[in-house]
mmCIF file of C-alpha atoms in Angstrom:
data_model
loop_
_atom_site.group_PDB
_atom_site.id
_atom_site.type_symbol
_atom_site.label_atom_id
_atom_site.label_comp_id
_atom_site.label_asym_id
_atom_site.label_seq_id
_atom_site.Cartn_x
_atom_site.Cartn_y
_atom_site.Cartn_z
ATOM 1 C CA UNK A 1 27.536 255.210 -27.891
ATOM 2 C CA UNK A 2 27.893 251.719 -26.479
ATOM 3 C CA UNK A 3 29.540 248.952 -28.497
ATOM 4 C CA UNK A 4 27.217 246.520 -26.793
ATOM 5 C CA UNK A 5 23.544 247.039 -27.600
ATOM 6 C CA UNK A 6 20.699 246.348 -25.190
ATOM 7 C CA UNK A 7 16.989 247.102 -25.302
ATOM 8 C CA UNK A 8 16.363 250.105 -23.019
ATOM 9 C CA UNK A 9 13.412 248.569 -21.186
ATOM 10 C CA UNK A 10 11.557 245.291 -20.770
ATOM 11 C CA UNK A 11 8.635 244.259 -18.612
ATOM 12 C CA UNK A 12 7.596 240.828 -17.388
ATOM 13 C CA UNK A 13 4.655 239.516 -15.409
ATOM 14 C CA UNK A 14 5.410 238.157 -11.972
ATOM 15 C CA UNK A 15 6.455 234.514 -12.212
ATOM 16 C CA UNK A 16 6.976 234.569 -15.958
ATOM 17 C CA UNK A 17 10.202 234.168 -17.915
ATOM 18 C CA UNK A 18 12.084 237.085 -19.418
ATOM 19 C CA UNK A 19 15.118 237.238 -21.677
ATOM 20 C CA UNK A 20 17.381 240.277 -21.795
ATOM 21 C CA UNK A 21 19.691 240.406 -24.793
ATOM 22 C CA UNK A 22 22.964 242.099 -25.612
ATOM 23 C CA UNK A 23 24.603 242.318 -29.033
ATOM 24 C CA UNK A 24 28.114 243.232 -30.048
ATOM 25 C CA UNK A 25 31.056 242.106 -32.115
ATOM 26 C CA UNK A 26 33.246 241.551 -29.050
ATOM 27 C CA UNK A 27 30.888 238.762 -27.984
ATOM 28 C CA UNK A 28 32.219 236.624 -30.817
ATOM 29 C CA UNK A 29 35.566 236.635 -28.976
ATOM 30 C CA UNK A 30 34.824 237.108 -25.299
ATOM 31 C CA UNK A 31 32.092 235.906 -23.003
ATOM 32 C CA UNK A 32 29.938 238.562 -21.404
ATOM 33 C CA UNK A 33 29.152 239.138 -17.772
ATOM 34 C CA UNK A 34 25.836 240.486 -16.471
ATOM 35 C CA UNK A 35 25.211 242.910 -13.627
ATOM 36 C CA UNK A 36 22.057 243.814 -11.751
ATOM 37 C CA UNK A 37 21.782 247.304 -10.325
ATOM 38 C CA UNK A 38 19.032 248.564 -8.061
ATOM 39 C CA UNK A 39 18.437 252.291 -7.424
ATOM 40 C CA UNK A 40 21.119 253.855 -5.271
ATOM 41 C CA UNK A 41 23.164 250.659 -5.102
ATOM 42 C CA UNK A 42 26.331 249.366 -6.685
ATOM 43 C CA UNK A 43 26.036 246.785 -9.466
ATOM 44 C CA UNK A 44 26.066 243.113 -8.530
ATOM 45 C CA UNK A 45 27.488 240.363 -10.729
ATOM 46 C CA UNK A 46 24.794 237.812 -11.595
ATOM 47 C CA UNK A 47 26.205 235.810 -14.541
ATOM 48 C CA UNK A 48 29.681 235.360 -15.986
ATOM 49 C CA UNK A 49 31.176 233.207 -18.683
ATOM 50 C CA UNK A 50 29.207 230.624 -20.601
ATOM 51 C CA UNK A 51 26.579 230.316 -17.855
ATOM 52 C CA UNK A 52 28.022 230.692 -14.365
ATOM 53 C CA UNK A 53 26.435 232.211 -11.283
ATOM 54 C CA UNK A 54 28.407 233.627 -8.365
ATOM 55 C CA UNK A 55 27.605 232.256 -4.958
ATOM 56 C CA UNK A 56 24.320 233.637 -3.661
ATOM 57 C CA UNK A 57 22.712 234.331 -7.038
ATOM 58 C CA UNK A 58 19.435 232.398 -7.440
ATOM 59 C CA UNK A 59 19.338 229.660 -10.045
ATOM 60 C CA UNK A 60 16.470 231.378 -11.852
ATOM 61 C CA UNK A 61 19.210 233.491 -13.477
ATOM 62 C CA UNK A 62 20.938 231.892 -16.447
ATOM 63 C CA UNK A 63 23.011 232.961 -19.419
ATOM 64 C CA UNK A 64 23.591 231.885 -22.985
ATOM 65 C CA UNK A 65 25.509 233.060 -26.037
ATOM 66 C CA UNK A 66 25.103 232.577 -29.755
ATOM 67 C CA UNK A 67 27.247 234.388 -32.283
ATOM 68 C CA UNK A 68 27.331 238.073 -31.421
ATOM 69 C CA UNK A 69 24.397 237.893 -29.017
ATOM 70 C CA UNK A 70 24.378 237.038 -25.360
ATOM 71 C CA UNK A 71 21.263 236.639 -23.238
ATOM 72 C CA UNK A 72 20.338 236.760 -19.601
ATOM 73 C CA UNK A 73 17.223 234.748 -18.786
ATOM 74 C CA UNK A 74 15.234 234.996 -15.589
ATOM 75 C CA UNK A 75 12.927 231.993 -15.213
ATOM 76 C CA UNK A 76 10.086 232.851 -12.871
ATOM 77 C CA UNK A 77 10.779 236.547 -12.347
ATOM 78 C CA UNK A 78 10.289 237.878 -8.838
ATOM 79 C CA UNK A 79 9.475 241.382 -7.668
ATOM 80 C CA UNK A 80 13.000 241.741 -6.290
ATOM 81 C CA UNK A 81 14.435 241.192 -9.763
ATOM 82 C CA UNK A 82 13.350 244.683 -10.813
ATOM 83 C CA UNK A 83 16.281 246.880 -11.658
ATOM 84 C CA UNK A 84 18.748 247.763 -14.354
ATOM 85 C CA UNK A 85 20.748 245.045 -16.050
ATOM 86 C CA UNK A 86 24.039 245.648 -17.817
ATOM 87 C CA UNK A 87 26.062 243.343 -20.003
ATOM 88 C CA UNK A 88 29.824 243.739 -20.201
ATOM 89 C CA UNK A 89 32.670 242.197 -22.120
ATOM 90 C CA UNK A 90 36.278 242.803 -22.900
ATOM 91 C CA UNK A 91 36.640 244.776 -26.114
ATOM 92 C CA UNK A 92 37.913 242.912 -29.152
ATOM 93 C CA UNK A 93 41.200 244.857 -28.831
ATOM 94 C CA UNK A 94 41.730 243.183 -25.453
ATOM 95 C CA UNK A 95 42.822 246.352 -23.667
ATOM 96 C CA UNK A 96 39.556 247.758 -22.462
ATOM 97 C CA UNK A 97 36.075 246.721 -21.454
ATOM 98 C CA UNK A 98 32.672 247.847 -22.660
ATOM 99 C CA UNK A 99 29.243 247.922 -21.075
ATOM 100 C CA UNK A 100 25.904 247.785 -22.772
ATOM 101 C CA UNK A 101 23.606 250.741 -22.315
ATOM 102 C CA UNK A 102 21.521 248.839 -19.780
ATOM 103 C CA UNK A 103 18.022 247.370 -19.721
ATOM 104 C CA UNK A 104 15.470 248.528 -17.184
ATOM 105 C CA UNK A 105 13.445 245.499 -16.079
ATOM 106 C CA UNK A 106 9.974 246.026 -14.646
ATOM 107 C CA UNK A 107 8.165 243.137 -12.967
ATOM 108 C CA UNK A 108 4.414 243.643 -13.251
ATOM 109 C CA UNK B 1 34.272 240.662 5.066
ATOM 110 C CA UNK B 2 35.245 241.076 1.440
ATOM 111 C CA UNK B 3 34.808 244.688 0.473
ATOM 112 C CA UNK B 4 36.050 247.730 -1.380
ATOM 113 C CA UNK B 5 35.447 251.211 -0.022
ATOM 114 C CA UNK B 6 35.907 254.322 -2.146
ATOM 115 C CA UNK B 7 36.559 257.804 -0.794
ATOM 116 C CA UNK B 8 37.720 261.204 -1.947
ATOM 117 C CA UNK B 9 34.785 262.334 -4.045
ATOM 118 C CA UNK B 10 33.377 265.832 -3.899
ATOM 119 C CA UNK B 11 32.709 269.070 -5.756
ATOM 120 C CA UNK B 12 35.488 270.432 -7.941
ATOM 121 C CA UNK B 13 35.738 273.250 -10.464
ATOM 122 C CA UNK B 14 36.199 272.524 -14.160
ATOM 123 C CA UNK B 15 39.894 272.147 -14.851
ATOM 124 C CA UNK B 16 40.555 271.098 -11.285
ATOM 125 C CA UNK B 17 41.944 267.907 -9.796
ATOM 126 C CA UNK B 18 40.778 265.260 -7.389
ATOM 127 C CA UNK B 19 42.257 262.041 -6.034
ATOM 128 C CA UNK B 20 40.043 259.076 -5.297
ATOM 129 C CA UNK B 21 41.008 256.174 -3.062
ATOM 130 C CA UNK B 22 39.750 252.618 -2.852
ATOM 131 C CA UNK B 23 40.519 250.572 0.262
ATOM 132 C CA UNK B 24 40.319 246.801 0.122
ATOM 133 C CA UNK B 25 39.703 244.268 2.862
ATOM 134 C CA UNK B 26 38.844 240.616 3.239
ATOM 135 C CA UNK B 27 40.857 239.330 0.264
ATOM 136 C CA UNK B 28 44.423 239.270 -1.010
ATOM 137 C CA UNK B 29 44.644 242.704 -2.586
ATOM 138 C CA UNK B 30 48.172 242.203 -3.886
ATOM 139 C CA UNK B 31 46.972 239.328 -6.092
ATOM 140 C CA UNK B 32 43.991 241.244 -7.450
ATOM 141 C CA UNK B 33 43.366 243.231 -10.583
ATOM 142 C CA UNK B 34 41.261 246.323 -9.948
ATOM 143 C CA UNK B 35 39.263 248.607 -12.201
ATOM 144 C CA UNK B 36 37.589 251.979 -12.002
ATOM 145 C CA UNK B 37 34.103 252.203 -13.457
ATOM 146 C CA UNK B 38 31.905 255.275 -13.398
ATOM 147 C CA UNK B 39 28.249 256.122 -13.830
ATOM 148 C CA UNK B 40 27.018 259.585 -14.733
ATOM 149 C CA UNK B 41 23.723 260.623 -13.117
ATOM 150 C CA UNK B 42 20.864 258.714 -14.725
ATOM 151 C CA UNK B 43 23.210 257.042 -17.197
ATOM 152 C CA UNK B 44 24.820 253.661 -17.715
ATOM 153 C CA UNK B 45 28.120 252.199 -16.583
ATOM 154 C CA UNK B 46 31.386 253.236 -18.207
ATOM 155 C CA UNK B 47 34.651 251.357 -17.695
ATOM 156 C CA UNK B 48 37.546 253.792 -17.334
ATOM 157 C CA UNK B 49 40.656 252.044 -16.011
ATOM 158 C CA UNK B 50 42.344 248.727 -15.205
ATOM 159 C CA UNK B 51 45.480 248.025 -13.198
ATOM 160 C CA UNK B 52 47.131 244.646 -12.802
ATOM 161 C CA UNK B 53 48.121 243.180 -9.450
ATOM 162 C CA UNK B 54 51.657 244.577 -9.570
ATOM 163 C CA UNK B 55 50.768 247.750 -11.415
ATOM 164 C CA UNK B 56 52.835 246.713 -14.407
ATOM 165 C CA UNK B 57 49.859 246.738 -16.780
ATOM 166 C CA UNK B 58 47.479 249.685 -16.930
ATOM 167 C CA UNK B 59 44.702 250.469 -19.388
ATOM 168 C CA UNK B 60 42.527 253.555 -19.769
ATOM 169 C CA UNK B 61 39.409 254.412 -21.680
ATOM 170 C CA UNK B 62 39.960 257.006 -24.389
ATOM 171 C CA UNK B 63 37.666 259.392 -22.520
ATOM 172 C CA UNK B 64 40.143 259.746 -19.634
ATOM 173 C CA UNK B 65 43.505 258.878 -21.194
ATOM 174 C CA UNK B 66 46.081 261.566 -20.524
ATOM 175 C CA UNK B 67 44.025 263.129 -17.724
ATOM 176 C CA UNK B 68 43.539 260.309 -15.222
ATOM 177 C CA UNK B 69 46.245 258.182 -13.609
ATOM 178 C CA UNK B 70 45.630 254.971 -11.711
ATOM 179 C CA UNK B 71 48.074 253.624 -9.128
ATOM 180 C CA UNK B 72 48.131 251.221 -6.227
ATOM 181 C CA UNK B 73 49.935 250.592 -2.951
ATOM 182 C CA UNK B 74 49.727 246.893 -2.155
ATOM 183 C CA UNK B 75 51.221 247.403 1.297
ATOM 184 C CA UNK B 76 48.317 249.692 2.144
ATOM 185 C CA UNK B 77 45.781 247.558 0.224
ATOM 186 C CA UNK B 78 44.729 250.671 -1.614
ATOM 187 C CA UNK B 79 44.046 251.851 -5.138
ATOM 188 C CA UNK B 80 44.100 255.452 -6.300
ATOM 189 C CA UNK B 81 42.724 257.470 -9.199
ATOM 190 C CA UNK B 82 44.336 260.849 -9.785
ATOM 191 C CA UNK B 83 41.973 262.925 -11.904
ATOM 192 C CA UNK B 84 43.280 266.092 -13.553
ATOM 193 C CA UNK B 85 41.793 268.582 -16.015
ATOM 194 C CA UNK B 86 38.326 267.620 -14.889
ATOM 195 C CA UNK B 87 35.365 268.390 -17.112
ATOM 196 C CA UNK B 88 31.633 268.597 -16.496
ATOM 197 C CA UNK B 89 31.213 265.278 -18.297
ATOM 198 C CA UNK B 90 33.387 263.592 -15.649
ATOM 199 C CA UNK B 91 30.570 264.112 -13.149
ATOM 200 C CA UNK B 92 29.638 260.617 -12.004
ATOM 201 C CA UNK B 93 29.664 258.042 -9.255
ATOM 202 C CA UNK B 94 33.059 256.343 -9.367
ATOM 203 C CA UNK B 95 33.263 252.677 -8.421
ATOM 204 C CA UNK B 96 36.293 250.508 -7.899
ATOM 205 C CA UNK B 97 35.709 246.881 -8.790
ATOM 206 C CA UNK B 98 37.796 243.751 -8.503
ATOM 207 C CA UNK B 99 38.431 241.972 -11.778
ATOM 208 C CA UNK B 100 38.692 238.210 -11.856
ATOM 209 C CA UNK B 101 39.367 235.818 -14.651
ATOM 210 C CA UNK B 102 37.927 232.354 -14.633
ATOM 211 C CA UNK B 103 38.681 229.071 -16.335
ATOM 212 C CA UNK B 104 35.631 226.848 -16.241
ATOM 213 C CA UNK B 105 35.679 223.595 -18.202
ATOM 214 C CA UNK B 106 38.428 224.961 -20.405
ATOM 215 C CA UNK B 107 36.633 228.212 -21.220
ATOM 216 C CA UNK B 108 38.036 231.603 -20.278
ATOM 217 C CA UNK B 109 35.873 234.395 -18.973
ATOM 218 C CA UNK B 110 36.261 237.438 -16.771
ATOM 219 C CA UNK B 111 34.041 239.665 -14.658
ATOM 220 C CA UNK B 112 33.966 242.377 -12.030
ATOM 221 C CA UNK B 113 33.002 240.344 -9.004
ATOM 222 C CA UNK B 114 33.317 242.805 -6.100
ATOM 223 C CA UNK B 115 32.258 246.441 -6.251
ATOM 224 C CA UNK B 116 32.593 249.288 -3.808
ATOM 225 C CA UNK B 117 29.642 251.467 -2.877
ATOM 226 C CA UNK B 118 30.913 254.323 -5.040
ATOM 227 C CA UNK B 119 31.972 257.912 -4.448
ATOM 228 C CA UNK B 120 30.344 260.902 -6.147
ATOM 229 C CA UNK B 121 32.412 263.378 -8.146
ATOM 230 C CA UNK B 122 30.741 266.587 -9.266
ATOM 231 C CA UNK B 123 32.547 268.921 -11.658
ATOM 232 C CA UNK B 124 30.854 272.287 -11.657
ATOM 233 C CA UNK B 125 31.584 275.943 -11.087
#
């Protein structure tokens, strides 16, 4: 079982805002990173740290953290945002990393 | 072009061995920390190994410790994963991913910023 907990699935209407959450004790110590994965493709980093986007990631993606919960927010979801989203952080022990179980996002 | 390319996957019998490779290009491999991450069919991502830029620091997930060995050859810009005593539950797509740490406004964070396309390993008789 994952030490980071995510909702298995979420849906959002086109153009609306959706928040994907991730909970875990390690998040009290380490910032999470978020990855988007589309079918048959490798994951892509979309958010890291407090709220940082790699080059090329649209600004509708943002991140936040409070206590043991981190969130990925998509403001104005687009059809191309459909996919699986995984949170990740270093484990509290510092010597390994953990992923959440993933959230399947459907854009209606 | 910044990229990682995995190879070496295939079908192997339970108890068998396989060696995966990950070739880097477009960035300074010798300064980079690299990880192996896998994904079983229809399942989520699982981190399995980390190796520092010089190879002096290595970490493994408990699920592979004692069976898998990670190594690197900076001259060849390549990373390797030697997998022994393979089990059915090792069946997965194996990705190599570059690890970066960041200091932004005094805050530390890290992430896997470059991923390969993955190589499939199937353990079955």
